[in-house]
Amino acid sequence: MDIFELAGQNQQKAWKILDDTGIFQAWERIGATVNLVGSLKSGLLMKSRDIDMHIYTDKLDIGKSFSVMQELAARLPLLEIQYGNLIDTEEECIEWHATYKDMDGDRWKFDMIHIRKGSRYDGTVERVTEAIIKRLTPEIRRTILQIKYDLPEGVSIPGIEIYHGVFSGNVKTFKELERWRETNPLTNSLDWLP
């Protein structure tokens, strides 16, 4: 199967899952704004079934954040939920990571980062995602998708590090990416733009 066709199928499945689960609507019920970021937004979803969302409210209310997750856990086939309280850090967020099992038995990871509006990183990942989208050519998109496809089972490299290698280091293959990462570590992904 063509790499673009496979990516397209993954995109369609992810959008259907978002529609079926009503995750956006669950967060909107507490007054949140939900932004899709990362590989689904940029059309670069491959083998790693991650759906990344940044969720904004005027203040971070742990009780309200938990209420959304309680509702999702009660009505969705969630296998695992991880919680991280980073309210008192520079990130000013609550992190939720949930594993979802779809009707085909495939596992998806929902990364839901609940962020205070106006905090230091408000909109940062959105800007990075938009910058990646603007710089994508068919050749660069194919390179990124192929590298993601070629990642060996059990090897996890954040997408942002792949994009960093391709855009900043002209990396073309997984092997080149491995070498690039050794000498060009991405120390702060929130400060990098392609």
GROMACS .gro file of C-alpha atoms in nm:
model
  194
    1MET     CA    1   0.000   0.000   0.000
    2ASP     CA    2   0.121   0.350  -0.083
    3ILE     CA    3   0.248   0.548   0.218
    4PHE     CA    4   0.011   0.839   0.141
    5GLU     CA    5  -0.284   0.601   0.115
    6LEU     CA    6  -0.199   0.441   0.449
    7ALA     CA    7  -0.163   0.783   0.614
    8GLY     CA    8  -0.498   0.885   0.464
    9GLN     CA    9  -0.667   0.577   0.608
   10ASN     CA   10  -0.517   0.649   0.951
   11GLN     CA   11  -0.638   1.009   0.930
   12GLN     CA   12  -0.992   0.903   0.839
   13LYS     CA   13  -1.004   0.649   1.120
   14ALA     CA   14  -0.877   0.905   1.373
   15TRP     CA   15  -1.138   1.164   1.266
   16LYS     CA   16  -1.411   0.901   1.296
   17ILE     CA   17  -1.290   0.813   1.645
   18LEU     CA   18  -1.303   1.179   1.745
   19ASP     CA   19  -1.659   1.201   1.612
   20ASP     CA   20  -1.767   0.876   1.779
   21THR     CA   21  -1.614   0.953   2.120
   22GLY     CA   22  -1.735   1.312   2.154
   23ILE     CA   23  -1.415   1.412   2.334
   24PHE     CA   24  -1.424   1.770   2.206
   25GLN     CA   25  -1.784   1.810   2.322
   26ALA     CA   26  -1.706   1.665   2.666
   27TRP     CA   27  -1.440   1.932   2.724
   28GLU     CA   28  -1.655   2.206   2.572
   29ARG     CA   29  -1.923   2.129   2.834
   30ILE     CA   30  -1.690   2.272   3.100
   31GLY     CA   31  -1.626   2.583   2.888
   32ALA     CA   32  -1.300   2.465   2.733
   33THR     CA   33  -1.165   2.535   2.387
   34VAL     CA   34  -1.010   2.226   2.225
   35ASN     CA   35  -0.737   2.254   1.963
   36LEU     CA   36  -0.612   1.958   1.766
   37VAL     CA   37  -0.232   1.962   1.735
   38GLY     CA   38   0.041   1.725   1.621
   39SER     CA   39   0.039   1.454   1.358
   40LEU     CA   40  -0.337   1.426   1.303
   41LYS     CA   41  -0.368   1.800   1.248
   42SER     CA   42  -0.068   1.807   1.013
   43GLY     CA   43  -0.166   1.497   0.815
   44LEU     CA   44   0.140   1.306   0.937
   45LEU     CA   45  -0.030   1.028   1.135
   46MET     CA   46   0.134   0.692   1.063
   47LYS     CA   47   0.184   0.384   1.285
   48SER     CA   48   0.173   0.563   1.619
   49ARG     CA   49  -0.198   0.608   1.688
   50ASP     CA   50  -0.176   0.926   1.896
   51ILE     CA   51  -0.438   1.199   1.888
   52ASP     CA   52  -0.301   1.516   2.047
   53MET     CA   53  -0.528   1.786   2.188
   54HIS     CA   54  -0.458   2.109   2.371
   55ILE     CA   55  -0.749   2.214   2.587
   56TYR     CA   56  -0.777   2.568   2.721
   57THR     CA   57  -0.974   2.715   3.011
   58ASP     CA   58  -0.939   3.050   3.189
   59LYS     CA   59  -0.829   2.873   3.505
   60LEU     CA   60  -0.728   2.519   3.583
   61ASP     CA   61  -0.992   2.352   3.797
   62ILE     CA   62  -0.882   2.001   3.890
   63GLY     CA   63  -1.239   1.900   3.980
   64LYS     CA   64  -1.375   2.006   3.640
   65SER     CA   65  -1.087   1.839   3.458
   66PHE     CA   66  -1.152   1.516   3.651
   67SER     CA   67  -1.525   1.543   3.577
   68VAL     CA   68  -1.456   1.533   3.203
   69MET     CA   69  -1.232   1.229   3.241
   70GLN     CA   70  -1.489   1.060   3.466
   71GLU     CA   71  -1.754   1.110   3.198
   72LEU     CA   72  -1.524   0.977   2.924
   73ALA     CA   73  -1.423   0.675   3.135
   74ALA     CA   74  -1.789   0.594   3.208
   75ARG     CA   75  -1.896   0.582   2.844
   76LEU     CA   76  -1.588   0.491   2.638
   77PRO     CA   77  -1.377   0.173   2.622
   78LEU     CA   78  -1.076   0.336   2.787
   79LEU     CA   79  -0.814   0.083   2.895
   80GLU     CA   80  -0.592   0.319   3.091
   81ILE     CA   81  -0.583   0.681   3.208
   82GLN     CA   82  -0.274   0.868   3.330
   83TYR     CA   83  -0.292   1.199   3.513
   84GLY     CA   84  -0.021   1.456   3.568
   85ASN     CA   85  -0.061   1.774   3.775
   86LEU     CA   86   0.175   2.037   3.635
   87ILE     CA   87  -0.032   2.335   3.752
   88ASP     CA   88   0.251   2.478   3.963
   89THR     CA   89   0.516   2.442   3.691
   90GLU     CA   90   0.596   2.673   3.402
   91GLU     CA   91   0.375   2.454   3.180
   92GLU     CA   92   0.066   2.540   3.393
   93CYS     CA   93  -0.130   2.238   3.278
   94ILE     CA   94  -0.299   1.915   3.370
   95GLU     CA   95  -0.193   1.623   3.152
   96TRP     CA   96  -0.427   1.340   3.064
   97HIS     CA   97  -0.315   1.039   2.862
   98ALA     CA   98  -0.582   0.781   2.787
   99THR     CA   99  -0.562   0.455   2.592
  100TYR     CA  100  -0.872   0.382   2.385
  101LYS     CA  101  -0.964   0.056   2.216
  102ASP     CA  102  -1.154   0.103   1.889
  103MET     CA  103  -1.408  -0.135   1.735
  104ASP     CA  104  -1.133  -0.314   1.539
  105GLY     CA  105  -0.937  -0.379   1.857
  106ASP     CA  106  -0.669  -0.119   1.775
  107ARG     CA  107  -0.534   0.092   2.057
  108TRP     CA  108  -0.523   0.470   2.031
  109LYS     CA  109  -0.369   0.717   2.270
  110PHE     CA  110  -0.546   1.043   2.350
  111ASP     CA  111  -0.302   1.306   2.477
  112MET     CA  112  -0.521   1.574   2.633
  113ILE     CA  113  -0.321   1.863   2.775
  114HIS     CA  114  -0.545   2.097   2.978
  115ILE     CA  115  -0.373   2.437   2.978
  116ARG     CA  116  -0.449   2.770   3.143
  117LYS     CA  117  -0.531   3.038   2.883
  118GLY     CA  118  -0.265   3.306   2.880
  119SER     CA  119   0.005   3.084   3.028
  120ARG     CA  120   0.360   3.081   2.889
  121TYR     CA  121   0.295   2.798   2.642
  122ASP     CA  122  -0.054   2.903   2.534
  123GLY     CA  123  -0.060   2.843   2.156
  124THR     CA  124   0.302   2.728   2.131
  125VAL     CA  125   0.236   2.379   1.993
  126GLU     CA  126  -0.036   2.519   1.768
  127ARG     CA  127   0.223   2.755   1.614
  128VAL     CA  128   0.471   2.470   1.565
  129THR     CA  129   0.202   2.253   1.403
  130GLU     CA  130   0.101   2.536   1.167
  131ALA     CA  131   0.466   2.605   1.077
  132ILE     CA  132   0.515   2.236   0.992
  133ILE     CA  133   0.201   2.234   0.777
  134LYS     CA  134   0.317   2.543   0.585
  135ARG     CA  135   0.658   2.388   0.509
  136LEU     CA  136   0.528   2.049   0.398
  137THR     CA  137   0.590   1.962   0.036
  138PRO     CA  138   0.490   1.626  -0.110
  139GLU     CA  139   0.856   1.515  -0.088
  140ILE     CA  140   0.899   1.623   0.276
  141ARG     CA  141   0.566   1.467   0.369
  142ARG     CA  142   0.666   1.138   0.204
  143THR     CA  143   1.004   1.145   0.385
  144ILE     CA  144   0.842   1.202   0.726
  145LEU     CA  145   0.576   0.937   0.671
  146GLN     CA  146   0.836   0.685   0.551
  147ILE     CA  147   1.060   0.747   0.854
  148LYS     CA  148   0.760   0.704   1.084
  149TYR     CA  149   0.663   0.386   0.899
  150ASP     CA  150   1.019   0.251   0.922
  151LEU     CA  151   1.047   0.295   1.299
  152PRO     CA  152   1.113  -0.052   1.439
  153GLU     CA  153   0.853  -0.204   1.671
  154GLY     CA  154   0.915  -0.094   2.027
  155VAL     CA  155   1.111   0.217   1.923
  156SER     CA  156   0.937   0.539   2.011
  157ILE     CA  157   1.064   0.870   1.879
  158PRO     CA  158   0.846   1.178   1.927
  159GLY     CA  159   0.719   1.317   1.599
  160ILE     CA  160   0.870   1.658   1.677
  161GLU     CA  161   1.217   1.499   1.678
  162ILE     CA  162   1.153   1.346   1.336
  163TYR     CA  163   1.036   1.685   1.202
  164HIS     CA  164   1.343   1.850   1.356
  165GLY     CA  165   1.572   1.604   1.177
  166VAL     CA  166   1.395   1.637   0.842
  167PHE     CA  167   1.358   2.017   0.841
  168SER     CA  168   1.680   2.116   1.018
  169GLY     CA  169   1.912   1.829   0.923
  170ASN     CA  170   1.782   1.727   0.580
  171VAL     CA  171   1.739   1.374   0.718
  172LYS     CA  172   1.594   1.131   0.460
  173THR     CA  173   1.583   0.791   0.635
  174PHE     CA  174   1.538   0.634   0.977
  175LYS     CA  175   1.911   0.547   0.991
  176GLU     CA  176   2.002   0.908   0.911
  177LEU     CA  177   1.762   1.021   1.181
  178GLU     CA  178   1.934   0.798   1.439
  179ARG     CA  179   2.271   0.954   1.354
  180TRP     CA  180   2.128   1.308   1.349
  181ARG     CA  181   1.970   1.271   1.692
  182GLU     CA  182   2.303   1.162   1.845
  183THR     CA  183   2.475   1.489   1.753
  184ASN     CA  184   2.175   1.724   1.733
  185PRO     CA  185   1.949   1.655   2.031
  186LEU     CA  186   1.630   1.858   2.045
  187THR     CA  187   1.668   1.986   2.399
  188ASN     CA  188   1.350   2.194   2.411
  189SER     CA  189   1.088   2.105   2.154
  190LEU     CA  190   0.873   2.399   2.263
  191ASP     CA  191   1.136   2.645   2.142
  192TRP     CA  192   1.186   2.492   1.795
  193LEU     CA  193   1.014   2.601   1.473
  194PRO     CA  194   1.084   2.458   1.127
   0.00000   0.00000   0.00000
